[in-house]
PDB file of C-alpha atoms in Angstrom:
ATOM      1  CA  UNK A   1     -30.359 -85.029  76.051  1.00 49.00           C
ATOM      2  CA  UNK A   2     -32.017 -85.368  72.640  1.00 62.00           C
ATOM      3  CA  UNK A   3     -32.804 -88.813  71.306  1.00 70.00           C
ATOM      4  CA  UNK A   4     -33.713 -88.953  67.601  1.00 81.00           C
ATOM      5  CA  UNK A   5     -34.319 -92.025  65.429  1.00 82.00           C
ATOM      6  CA  UNK A   6     -34.444 -92.035  61.621  1.00 87.00           C
ATOM      7  CA  UNK A   7     -34.737 -94.878  59.107  1.00 87.00           C
ATOM      8  CA  UNK A   8     -32.229 -95.211  56.253  1.00 89.00           C
ATOM      9  CA  UNK A   9     -31.779 -97.545  53.316  1.00 90.00           C
ATOM     10  CA  UNK A  10     -28.847 -99.958  53.348  1.00 89.00           C
ATOM     11  CA  UNK A  11     -27.064 -97.690  50.881  1.00 90.00           C
ATOM     12  CA  UNK A  12     -27.576 -94.635  53.072  1.00 91.00           C
ATOM     13  CA  UNK A  13     -26.381 -96.538  56.125  1.00 91.00           C
ATOM     14  CA  UNK A  14     -23.175 -97.285  54.212  1.00 92.00           C
ATOM     15  CA  UNK A  15     -22.773 -93.600  53.393  1.00 91.00           C
ATOM     16  CA  UNK A  16     -23.314 -92.717  57.045  1.00 92.00           C
ATOM     17  CA  UNK A  17     -20.680 -95.247  58.143  1.00 92.00           C
ATOM     18  CA  UNK A  18     -18.168 -93.767  55.673  1.00 92.00           C
ATOM     19  CA  UNK A  19     -18.948 -90.209  56.763  1.00 92.00           C
ATOM     20  CA  UNK A  20     -18.337 -90.971  60.456  1.00 93.00           C
ATOM     21  CA  UNK A  21     -15.575 -93.565  59.919  1.00 92.00           C
ATOM     22  CA  UNK A  22     -12.972 -91.487  61.766  1.00 91.00           C
ATOM     23  CA  UNK A  23     -15.224 -91.387  64.860  1.00 91.00           C
ATOM     24  CA  UNK A  24     -16.156 -95.073  64.822  1.00 93.00           C
ATOM     25  CA  UNK A  25     -16.401 -96.917  68.132  1.00 91.00           C
ATOM     26  CA  UNK A  26     -17.033-100.578  68.915  1.00 88.00           C
ATOM     27  CA  UNK A  27     -20.474-101.329  70.319  1.00 80.00           C
ATOM     28  CA  UNK A  28     -21.105-105.018  70.932  1.00 75.00           C
ATOM     29  CA  UNK A  29     -24.881-105.006  71.187  1.00 73.00           C
ATOM     30  CA  UNK A  30     -27.490-107.071  69.314  1.00 71.00           C
ATOM     31  CA  UNK A  31     -28.420-105.628  65.933  1.00 78.00           C
ATOM     32  CA  UNK A  32     -25.752-102.907  65.840  1.00 86.00           C
ATOM     33  CA  UNK A  33     -23.829-102.636  62.551  1.00 92.00           C
ATOM     34  CA  UNK A  34     -22.061 -99.316  63.111  1.00 92.00           C
ATOM     35  CA  UNK A  35     -21.514 -96.842  65.937  1.00 92.00           C
ATOM     36  CA  UNK A  36     -19.722 -93.523  66.205  1.00 93.00           C
ATOM     37  CA  UNK A  37     -19.010 -91.083  69.020  1.00 92.00           C
ATOM     38  CA  UNK A  38     -18.657 -87.362  68.350  1.00 91.00           C
ATOM     39  CA  UNK A  39     -17.957 -84.701  70.927  1.00 88.00           C
ATOM     40  CA  UNK A  40     -21.643 -84.082  71.611  1.00 87.00           C
ATOM     41  CA  UNK A  41     -23.420 -86.931  69.820  1.00 90.00           C
ATOM     42  CA  UNK A  42     -23.552 -90.727  69.830  1.00 89.00           C
ATOM     43  CA  UNK A  43     -24.682 -92.427  66.626  1.00 92.00           C
ATOM     44  CA  UNK A  44     -25.844 -96.043  66.435  1.00 90.00           C
ATOM     45  CA  UNK A  45     -26.942 -97.782  63.239  1.00 90.00           C
ATOM     46  CA  UNK A  46     -28.989-101.004  63.364  1.00 88.00           C
ATOM     47  CA  UNK A  47     -29.600-103.884  60.962  1.00 86.00           C
ATOM     48  CA  UNK A  48     -33.258-102.896  60.735  1.00 82.00           C
ATOM     49  CA  UNK A  49     -32.301 -99.597  59.095  1.00 84.00           C
ATOM     50  CA  UNK A  50     -32.932 -97.504  62.174  1.00 86.00           C
ATOM     51  CA  UNK A  51     -30.240 -95.012  63.168  1.00 87.00           C
ATOM     52  CA  UNK A  52     -30.286 -93.410  66.595  1.00 85.00           C
ATOM     53  CA  UNK A  53     -28.701 -90.031  67.379  1.00 85.00           C
ATOM     54  CA  UNK A  54     -28.242 -89.121  71.033  1.00 83.00           C
ATOM     55  CA  UNK A  55     -26.834 -86.043  72.684  1.00 82.00           C
ATOM     56  CA  UNK A  56     -26.870 -82.280  72.377  1.00 82.00           C
ATOM     57  CA  UNK A  57     -25.933 -82.480  68.699  1.00 85.00           C
ATOM     58  CA  UNK A  58     -28.503 -85.151  67.788  1.00 83.00           C
ATOM     59  CA  UNK A  59     -30.752 -82.779  65.860  1.00 85.00           C
ATOM     60  CA  UNK A  60     -27.822 -81.307  63.909  1.00 86.00           C
ATOM     61  CA  UNK A  61     -26.378 -84.662  62.894  1.00 89.00           C
ATOM     62  CA  UNK A  62     -29.675 -86.425  62.163  1.00 89.00           C
ATOM     63  CA  UNK A  63     -30.763 -83.575  59.884  1.00 88.00           C
ATOM     64  CA  UNK A  64     -27.878 -84.483  57.558  1.00 88.00           C
ATOM     65  CA  UNK A  65     -29.542 -87.807  56.778  1.00 89.00           C
ATOM     66  CA  UNK A  66     -33.306 -87.471  56.967  1.00 83.00           C
ATOM     67  CA  UNK A  67     -36.375 -86.693  59.025  1.00 76.00           C
ATOM     68  CA  UNK A  68     -37.032 -88.270  62.427  1.00 70.00           C
ATOM     69  CA  UNK A  69     -39.039 -91.455  62.457  1.00 58.00           C
ATOM     70  CA  UNK A  70     -41.630 -90.744  65.119  1.00 49.00           C
ATOM     71  CA  UNK A  71     -44.537 -93.136  64.665  1.00 44.00           C
ATOM     72  CA  UNK A  72     -47.714 -92.201  66.436  1.00 38.00           C
ATOM     73  CA  UNK A  73     -47.769 -93.816  69.836  1.00 40.00           C
ATOM     74  CA  UNK A  74     -50.751 -96.017  70.386  1.00 44.00           C
ATOM     75  CA  UNK A  75     -53.064 -94.325  72.834  1.00 43.00           C
ATOM     76  CA  UNK A  76     -53.897 -96.255  75.945  1.00 49.00           C
ATOM     77  CA  UNK A  77     -56.690 -95.958  78.435  1.00 53.00           C
ATOM     78  CA  UNK A  78     -54.295 -96.365  81.323  1.00 63.00           C
ATOM     79  CA  UNK A  79     -55.130 -94.973  84.739  1.00 74.00           C
ATOM     80  CA  UNK A  80     -52.867 -93.771  87.500  1.00 81.00           C
ATOM     81  CA  UNK A  81     -50.300 -91.037  87.974  1.00 84.00           C
ATOM     82  CA  UNK A  82     -49.800 -88.371  85.339  1.00 87.00           C
ATOM     83  CA  UNK A  83     -46.558 -88.991  83.444  1.00 89.00           C
ATOM     84  CA  UNK A  84     -44.194 -86.424  81.890  1.00 86.00           C
ATOM     85  CA  UNK A  85     -44.923 -85.744  78.207  1.00 83.00           C
ATOM     86  CA  UNK A  86     -41.561 -87.234  77.143  1.00 88.00           C
ATOM     87  CA  UNK A  87     -41.758 -90.129  79.573  1.00 92.00           C
ATOM     88  CA  UNK A  88     -41.082 -92.857  76.975  1.00 89.00           C
ATOM     89  CA  UNK A  89     -37.651 -91.293  76.275  1.00 90.00           C
ATOM     90  CA  UNK A  90     -36.503 -91.043  79.903  1.00 94.00           C
ATOM     91  CA  UNK A  91     -34.309 -93.379  81.950  1.00 95.00           C
ATOM     92  CA  UNK A  92     -36.893 -95.421  83.820  1.00 97.00           C
ATOM     93  CA  UNK A  93     -37.007 -98.483  86.050  1.00 98.00           C
ATOM     94  CA  UNK A  94     -40.156-100.536  85.521  1.00 97.00           C
ATOM     95  CA  UNK A  95     -41.674-103.503  87.325  1.00 97.00           C
ATOM     96  CA  UNK A  96     -44.398-105.997  86.512  1.00 96.00           C
ATOM     97  CA  UNK A  97     -45.640-109.409  87.624  1.00 96.00           C
ATOM     98  CA  UNK A  98     -47.306-112.494  86.234  1.00 96.00           C
ATOM     99  CA  UNK A  99     -48.772-115.785  87.407  1.00 95.00           C
ATOM    100  CA  UNK A 100     -51.302-114.342  89.841  1.00 94.00           C
ATOM    101  CA  UNK A 101     -54.296-115.635  87.883  1.00 94.00           C
ATOM    102  CA  UNK A 102     -52.833-119.053  87.096  1.00 96.00           C
ATOM    103  CA  UNK A 103     -53.766-122.040  89.254  1.00 97.00           C
ATOM    104  CA  UNK A 104     -50.582-123.886  88.354  1.00 97.00           C
ATOM    105  CA  UNK A 105     -47.221-122.238  88.813  1.00 97.00           C
ATOM    106  CA  UNK A 106     -45.608-119.414  90.751  1.00 97.00           C
ATOM    107  CA  UNK A 107     -46.002-115.677  91.089  1.00 97.00           C
ATOM    108  CA  UNK A 108     -43.069-113.903  89.470  1.00 98.00           C
ATOM    109  CA  UNK A 109     -42.040-110.248  89.545  1.00 98.00           C
ATOM    110  CA  UNK A 110     -39.316-108.521  87.559  1.00 98.00           C
ATOM    111  CA  UNK A 111     -37.845-105.039  87.755  1.00 98.00           C
ATOM    112  CA  UNK A 112     -35.742-103.674  84.888  1.00 98.00           C
ATOM    113  CA  UNK A 113     -33.794-100.459  84.398  1.00 97.00           C
ATOM    114  CA  UNK A 114     -33.653 -99.043  80.882  1.00 96.00           C
ATOM    115  CA  UNK A 115     -31.478 -95.949  80.599  1.00 94.00           C
ATOM    116  CA  UNK A 116     -32.287 -93.457  77.842  1.00 92.00           C
ATOM    117  CA  UNK A 117     -29.317 -94.578  75.767  1.00 89.00           C
ATOM    118  CA  UNK A 118     -30.610 -98.171  75.661  1.00 90.00           C
ATOM    119  CA  UNK A 119     -34.225 -97.505  74.733  1.00 90.00           C
ATOM    120  CA  UNK A 120     -33.584 -97.930  71.008  1.00 85.00           C
ATOM    121  CA  UNK A 121     -31.652-101.167  71.622  1.00 85.00           C
ATOM    122  CA  UNK A 122     -34.456-102.594  73.740  1.00 89.00           C
ATOM    123  CA  UNK A 123     -36.982-101.789  71.040  1.00 85.00           C
ATOM    124  CA  UNK A 124     -34.646-103.284  68.451  1.00 82.00           C
ATOM    125  CA  UNK A 125     -34.660-106.542  70.405  1.00 82.00           C
ATOM    126  CA  UNK A 126     -38.422-106.667  69.906  1.00 80.00           C
ATOM    127  CA  UNK A 127     -39.662-105.466  73.277  1.00 85.00           C
ATOM    128  CA  UNK A 128     -43.268-104.323  73.414  1.00 72.00           C
ATOM    129  CA  UNK A 129     -46.412-105.103  75.361  1.00 64.00           C
ATOM    130  CA  UNK A 130     -46.034-108.795  76.258  1.00 67.00           C
ATOM    131  CA  UNK A 131     -49.704-109.382  75.447  1.00 72.00           C
ATOM    132  CA  UNK A 132     -48.671-108.850  71.805  1.00 73.00           C
ATOM    133  CA  UNK A 133     -45.854-111.421  72.025  1.00 79.00           C
ATOM    134  CA  UNK A 134     -45.865-115.211  72.049  1.00 87.00           C
ATOM    135  CA  UNK A 135     -44.360-117.236  74.876  1.00 89.00           C
ATOM    136  CA  UNK A 136     -41.817-118.673  72.446  1.00 90.00           C
ATOM    137  CA  UNK A 137     -40.664-115.220  71.382  1.00 88.00           C
ATOM    138  CA  UNK A 138     -40.345-114.088  74.997  1.00 90.00           C
ATOM    139  CA  UNK A 139     -38.266-117.168  75.766  1.00 91.00           C
ATOM    140  CA  UNK A 140     -36.039-116.195  72.845  1.00 89.00           C
ATOM    141  CA  UNK A 141     -35.388-112.547  73.717  1.00 89.00           C
ATOM    142  CA  UNK A 142     -35.351-112.769  77.535  1.00 92.00           C
ATOM    143  CA  UNK A 143     -31.688-113.934  77.768  1.00 92.00           C
ATOM    144  CA  UNK A 144     -30.590-110.982  75.586  1.00 90.00           C
ATOM    145  CA  UNK A 145     -32.511-108.577  77.805  1.00 92.00           C
ATOM    146  CA  UNK A 146     -30.967-110.096  80.909  1.00 93.00           C
ATOM    147  CA  UNK A 147     -27.478-109.615  79.483  1.00 91.00           C
ATOM    148  CA  UNK A 148     -28.140-106.045  78.346  1.00 89.00           C
ATOM    149  CA  UNK A 149     -30.129-104.572  81.242  1.00 94.00           C
ATOM    150  CA  UNK A 150     -29.810-104.307  85.039  1.00 96.00           C
ATOM    151  CA  UNK A 151     -32.665-106.399  86.399  1.00 97.00           C
ATOM    152  CA  UNK A 152     -34.015-108.455  89.268  1.00 98.00           C
ATOM    153  CA  UNK A 153     -36.379-111.427  88.945  1.00 98.00           C
ATOM    154  CA  UNK A 154     -38.170-112.847  91.981  1.00 98.00           C
ATOM    155  CA  UNK A 155     -40.154-116.082  92.037  1.00 98.00           C
ATOM    156  CA  UNK A 156     -42.467-117.264  94.805  1.00 98.00           C
ATOM    157  CA  UNK A 157     -42.982-120.967  94.213  1.00 97.00           C
ATOM    158  CA  UNK A 158     -46.236-122.640  95.148  1.00 97.00           C
ATOM    159  CA  UNK A 159     -45.104-124.157  98.450  1.00 97.00           C
ATOM    160  CA  UNK A 160     -44.063-120.753  99.793  1.00 97.00           C
ATOM    161  CA  UNK A 161     -47.071-119.047  98.230  1.00 97.00           C
ATOM    162  CA  UNK A 162     -49.468-121.455  99.947  1.00 97.00           C
ATOM    163  CA  UNK A 163     -47.698-121.029 103.277  1.00 97.00           C
ATOM    164  CA  UNK A 164     -47.829-117.232 103.347  1.00 97.00           C
ATOM    165  CA  UNK A 165     -51.332-117.135 101.844  1.00 96.00           C
ATOM    166  CA  UNK A 166     -52.564-119.417 104.652  1.00 95.00           C
ATOM    167  CA  UNK A 167     -50.913-117.006 107.084  1.00 95.00           C
ATOM    168  CA  UNK A 168     -53.289-114.305 105.856  1.00 94.00           C
ATOM    169  CA  UNK A 169     -51.265-112.597 103.152  1.00 95.00           C
ATOM    170  CA  UNK A 170     -53.369-111.414 100.224  1.00 95.00           C
ATOM    171  CA  UNK A 171     -52.098-111.533  96.655  1.00 95.00           C
ATOM    172  CA  UNK A 172     -51.874-107.741  96.837  1.00 95.00           C
ATOM    173  CA  UNK A 173     -49.478-107.916  99.776  1.00 96.00           C
ATOM    174  CA  UNK A 174     -47.416-110.668  98.168  1.00 97.00           C
ATOM    175  CA  UNK A 175     -47.072-108.635  94.968  1.00 97.00           C
ATOM    176  CA  UNK A 176     -46.270-105.398  96.805  1.00 97.00           C
ATOM    177  CA  UNK A 177     -43.510-107.107  98.801  1.00 98.00           C
ATOM    178  CA  UNK A 178     -42.042-108.625  95.645  1.00 98.00           C
ATOM    179  CA  UNK A 179     -42.162-105.398  93.616  1.00 98.00           C
ATOM    180  CA  UNK A 180     -40.535-103.449  96.438  1.00 98.00           C
ATOM    181  CA  UNK A 181     -37.723-105.996  96.825  1.00 98.00           C
ATOM    182  CA  UNK A 182     -37.074-106.276  93.087  1.00 98.00           C
ATOM    183  CA  UNK A 183     -36.909-102.484  92.702  1.00 98.00           C
ATOM    184  CA  UNK A 184     -34.558-102.229  95.683  1.00 98.00           C
ATOM    185  CA  UNK A 185     -32.323-104.908  94.184  1.00 98.00           C
ATOM    186  CA  UNK A 186     -31.965-103.054  90.871  1.00 98.00           C
ATOM    187  CA  UNK A 187     -31.382 -99.699  92.573  1.00 98.00           C
ATOM    188  CA  UNK A 188     -28.469-101.355  94.343  1.00 97.00           C
ATOM    189  CA  UNK A 189     -27.079-102.667  91.064  1.00 97.00           C
ATOM    190  CA  UNK A 190     -27.101 -99.284  89.296  1.00 96.00           C
ATOM    191  CA  UNK A 191     -26.032 -97.077  92.233  1.00 96.00           C
ATOM    192  CA  UNK A 192     -24.952 -94.293  92.322  1.00 96.00           C
ATOM    193  CA  UNK A 193     -26.964 -93.799  89.126  1.00 95.00           C
ATOM    194  CA  UNK A 194     -30.671 -93.242  89.687  1.00 95.00           C
ATOM    195  CA  UNK A 195     -33.617 -93.535  87.299  1.00 96.00           C
ATOM    196  CA  UNK A 196     -35.546 -90.413  86.392  1.00 95.00           C
ATOM    197  CA  UNK A 197     -38.641 -92.325  87.512  1.00 96.00           C
ATOM    198  CA  UNK A 198     -39.787 -95.744  88.660  1.00 97.00           C
ATOM    199  CA  UNK A 199     -42.984 -97.050  87.051  1.00 97.00           C
ATOM    200  CA  UNK A 200     -44.982 -99.865  88.626  1.00 97.00           C
ATOM    201  CA  UNK A 201     -47.674-101.582  86.609  1.00 94.00           C
ATOM    202  CA  UNK A 202     -50.513-100.682  88.937  1.00 94.00           C
ATOM    203  CA  UNK A 203     -52.392-103.465  90.707  1.00 92.00           C
ATOM    204  CA  UNK A 204     -53.398-101.395  93.746  1.00 92.00           C
ATOM    205  CA  UNK A 205     -53.883 -97.755  94.655  1.00 93.00           C
ATOM    206  CA  UNK A 206     -50.773 -96.010  95.973  1.00 93.00           C
ATOM    207  CA  UNK A 207     -52.040 -95.897  99.560  1.00 94.00           C
ATOM    208  CA  UNK A 208     -52.962 -99.575  99.593  1.00 96.00           C
ATOM    209  CA  UNK A 209     -49.643-100.553  98.012  1.00 96.00           C
ATOM    210  CA  UNK A 210     -47.614 -98.723 100.649  1.00 96.00           C
ATOM    211  CA  UNK A 211     -49.859 -99.954 103.454  1.00 96.00           C
ATOM    212  CA  UNK A 212     -48.813-103.488 102.497  1.00 96.00           C
ATOM    213  CA  UNK A 213     -45.199-102.396 103.005  1.00 96.00           C
ATOM    214  CA  UNK A 214     -45.618-100.407 106.235  1.00 95.00           C
ATOM    215  CA  UNK A 215     -43.600-102.839 108.336  1.00 93.00           C
ATOM    216  CA  UNK A 216     -40.694-103.164 105.901  1.00 95.00           C
ATOM    217  CA  UNK A 217     -37.293-101.699 106.805  1.00 95.00           C
ATOM    218  CA  UNK A 218     -36.614-100.520 103.241  1.00 96.00           C
ATOM    219  CA  UNK A 219     -39.423 -99.078 101.134  1.00 97.00           C
ATOM    220  CA  UNK A 220     -38.750 -97.736  97.654  1.00 97.00           C
ATOM    221  CA  UNK A 221     -40.658 -94.448  97.342  1.00 95.00           C
ATOM    222  CA  UNK A 222     -38.484 -91.905  95.525  1.00 94.00           C
ATOM    223  CA  UNK A 223     -39.878 -90.932  92.101  1.00 94.00           C
ATOM    224  CA  UNK A 224     -42.268 -93.900  92.061  1.00 96.00           C
ATOM    225  CA  UNK A 225     -45.227 -93.680  89.691  1.00 96.00           C
ATOM    226  CA  UNK A 226     -48.171 -96.044  89.263  1.00 95.00           C
ATOM    227  CA  UNK A 227     -50.118 -96.649  86.044  1.00 93.00           C
ATOM    228  CA  UNK A 228     -52.283 -99.376  84.573  1.00 92.00           C
ATOM    229  CA  UNK A 229     -51.262-100.783  81.178  1.00 90.00           C
ATOM    230  CA  UNK A 230     -47.762 -99.539  81.984  1.00 92.00           C
ATOM    231  CA  UNK A 231     -46.225-101.916  79.422  1.00 91.00           C
ATOM    232  CA  UNK A 232     -47.476 -99.511  76.771  1.00 89.00           C
ATOM    233  CA  UNK A 233     -46.040 -96.461  78.525  1.00 92.00           C
ATOM    234  CA  UNK A 234     -42.339 -97.357  78.804  1.00 94.00           C
ATOM    235  CA  UNK A 235     -40.177-100.176  77.486  1.00 94.00           C
ATOM    236  CA  UNK A 236     -38.773-100.798  80.977  1.00 96.00           C
ATOM    237  CA  UNK A 237     -42.137-102.160  82.125  1.00 96.00           C
ATOM    238  CA  UNK A 238     -42.553-104.106  78.884  1.00 94.00           C
ATOM    239  CA  UNK A 239     -39.110-105.653  79.444  1.00 95.00           C
ATOM    240  CA  UNK A 240     -39.987-106.421  83.072  1.00 96.00           C
ATOM    241  CA  UNK A 241     -43.176-108.142  81.941  1.00 95.00           C
ATOM    242  CA  UNK A 242     -41.199-110.308  79.526  1.00 95.00           C
ATOM    243  CA  UNK A 243     -38.658-111.325  82.169  1.00 97.00           C
ATOM    244  CA  UNK A 244     -41.405-112.084  84.697  1.00 97.00           C
ATOM    245  CA  UNK A 245     -43.148-114.230  82.091  1.00 96.00           C
ATOM    246  CA  UNK A 246     -39.878-115.959  81.221  1.00 96.00           C
ATOM    247  CA  UNK A 247     -39.339-116.906  84.869  1.00 97.00           C
ATOM    248  CA  UNK A 248     -42.938-118.115  85.124  1.00 97.00           C
ATOM    249  CA  UNK A 249     -42.546-120.291  82.027  1.00 96.00           C
ATOM    250  CA  UNK A 250     -39.296-121.821  83.309  1.00 97.00           C
ATOM    251  CA  UNK A 251     -40.970-122.817  86.567  1.00 97.00           C
ATOM    252  CA  UNK A 252     -43.951-124.212  84.667  1.00 97.00           C
ATOM    253  CA  UNK A 253     -41.481-126.301  82.642  1.00 96.00           C
ATOM    254  CA  UNK A 254     -40.015-127.680  85.872  1.00 97.00           C
ATOM    255  CA  UNK A 255     -43.434-128.541  87.267  1.00 97.00           C
ATOM    256  CA  UNK A 256     -44.462-130.123  83.975  1.00 96.00           C
ATOM    257  CA  UNK A 257     -41.411-132.356  84.110  1.00 96.00           C
ATOM    258  CA  UNK A 258     -42.511-133.563  87.548  1.00 93.00           C
ATOM    259  CA  UNK A 259     -45.851-134.844  86.261  1.00 94.00           C
ATOM    260  CA  UNK A 260     -44.740-135.768  82.751  1.00 94.00           C
ATOM    261  CA  UNK A 261     -46.822-133.331  80.687  1.00 94.00           C
ATOM    262  CA  UNK A 262     -47.212-129.609  80.021  1.00 95.00           C
ATOM    263  CA  UNK A 263     -49.401-127.803  82.507  1.00 95.00           C
ATOM    264  CA  UNK A 264     -52.388-125.744  81.404  1.00 93.00           C
ATOM    265  CA  UNK A 265     -52.106-122.025  82.120  1.00 93.00           C
ATOM    266  CA  UNK A 266     -54.922-119.948  83.586  1.00 93.00           C
ATOM    267  CA  UNK A 267     -57.781-121.224  85.730  1.00 92.00           C
ATOM    268  CA  UNK A 268     -60.271-122.669  83.234  1.00 91.00           C
ATOM    269  CA  UNK A 269     -62.269-125.900  83.151  1.00 92.00           C
ATOM    270  CA  UNK A 270     -59.314-127.500  81.376  1.00 93.00           C
ATOM    271  CA  UNK A 271     -57.229-126.664  84.424  1.00 95.00           C
ATOM    272  CA  UNK A 272     -59.809-128.367  86.671  1.00 96.00           C
ATOM    273  CA  UNK A 273     -59.617-131.540  84.562  1.00 95.00           C
ATOM    274  CA  UNK A 274     -55.819-131.512  84.591  1.00 96.00           C
ATOM    275  CA  UNK A 275     -55.734-130.945  88.350  1.00 96.00           C
ATOM    276  CA  UNK A 276     -58.087-133.902  88.855  1.00 96.00           C
ATOM    277  CA  UNK A 277     -55.813-136.022  86.676  1.00 96.00           C
ATOM    278  CA  UNK A 278     -52.817-135.131  88.870  1.00 96.00           C
ATOM    279  CA  UNK A 279     -54.867-135.678  92.023  1.00 96.00           C
ATOM    280  CA  UNK A 280     -55.752-139.206  90.915  1.00 95.00           C
ATOM    281  CA  UNK A 281     -52.304-140.165  89.645  1.00 95.00           C
ATOM    282  CA  UNK A 282     -49.948-138.320  92.001  1.00 94.00           C
ATOM    283  CA  UNK A 283     -51.993-137.503  95.065  1.00 95.00           C
ATOM    284  CA  UNK A 284     -53.020-134.356  96.921  1.00 95.00           C
ATOM    285  CA  UNK A 285     -49.564-133.456  98.200  1.00 96.00           C
ATOM    286  CA  UNK A 286     -48.155-133.299  94.678  1.00 96.00           C
ATOM    287  CA  UNK A 287     -51.077-131.245  93.381  1.00 97.00           C
ATOM    288  CA  UNK A 288     -50.786-128.798  96.263  1.00 97.00           C
ATOM    289  CA  UNK A 289     -47.051-128.401  95.681  1.00 97.00           C
ATOM    290  CA  UNK A 290     -47.637-126.993  92.183  1.00 97.00           C
ATOM    291  CA  UNK A 291     -50.824-124.966  92.610  1.00 97.00           C
ATOM    292  CA  UNK A 292     -52.319-121.960  94.376  1.00 97.00           C
ATOM    293  CA  UNK A 293     -54.278-124.113  96.745  1.00 97.00           C
ATOM    294  CA  UNK A 294     -56.868-121.517  97.803  1.00 96.00           C
ATOM    295  CA  UNK A 295     -58.189-121.143  94.226  1.00 96.00           C
ATOM    296  CA  UNK A 296     -61.657-122.575  93.527  1.00 95.00           C
ATOM    297  CA  UNK A 297     -59.996-125.002  91.100  1.00 96.00           C
ATOM    298  CA  UNK A 298     -58.950-127.147  94.069  1.00 96.00           C
ATOM    299  CA  UNK A 299     -62.513-128.005  95.089  1.00 96.00           C
ATOM    300  CA  UNK A 300     -63.545-128.476  91.458  1.00 96.00           C
ATOM    301  CA  UNK A 301     -60.652-130.889  90.909  1.00 96.00           C
ATOM    302  CA  UNK A 302     -61.641-132.864  94.009  1.00 96.00           C
ATOM    303  CA  UNK A 303     -65.223-133.104  92.730  1.00 96.00           C
ATOM    304  CA  UNK A 304     -64.103-134.318  89.282  1.00 96.00           C
ATOM    305  CA  UNK A 305     -61.715-136.830  90.849  1.00 95.00           C
ATOM    306  CA  UNK A 306     -64.451-138.144  93.165  1.00 94.00           C
ATOM    307  CA  UNK A 307     -66.783-138.753  90.208  1.00 90.00           C
ATOM    308  CA  UNK A 308     -64.067-140.636  88.343  1.00 87.00           C
ATOM    309  CA  UNK A 309     -63.307-142.786  91.383  1.00 87.00           C
ATOM    310  CA  UNK A 310     -66.969-143.735  91.753  1.00 84.00           C
ATOM    311  CA  UNK A 311     -67.221-145.079  88.208  1.00 73.00           C
TER     312      UNK A 311
END
């Protein structure tokens, strides 16, 4: 199925709407101002001026209005499996995680399915590599993504994280288990439909990833691809990254409410100082309940707290 996007002026969009008025259909999606359905082509016009043509007649119909808008895709230095040349236009399920490098807060994983006919909508909502987006913007668009796309979000809070980490689970195993479960959840939601591919933002080699899952009853393997910097390779992974971040931020909000101030992200010296502050005011049990206890920040916080007590 062809998928062609062109950009029109407001005047031209009005002409397009008049031309296809007899084939108009209602499409209640963010940013859509007009939609039409022909026998072999779907046409969707957006507030931004973009118009998407999908179907076997996409090239014929789009040529009536202008040339395709195909901006050069930013090249990435990603590593991993070789992807099809038209991968960014395929129906793909993507998964990503966040929180693994943060002392405070959980590990979150999200899996999202973006079918080919929703790629333009997802881009219209502002989805791109989350490293290029602010936390506030991700908080804003995440609810729209959750309404529009089949997804699964998993959160391992600090108490559970510390328990399974002490049992010998590495972060790699924790992430692999979460990715596998999230992908399985979304496959169940979209069945009997299947994605053309599943793309995991690679944090481990394929063999290591599946070795972590060797004892699981259900292991998602069909059409699974691995690539680093996968957020730049398909909007499904970019959307998954945003939802994972959104879940992480919500849990950080909850933990911040418990101590009465916003928690510092990452694992810097500022984090050590904040952890010491919590240790002195709330005690070790409270600090442990909101941190990844095995991080070096724990010992640093104890050392800072001890110096402050001795003064």
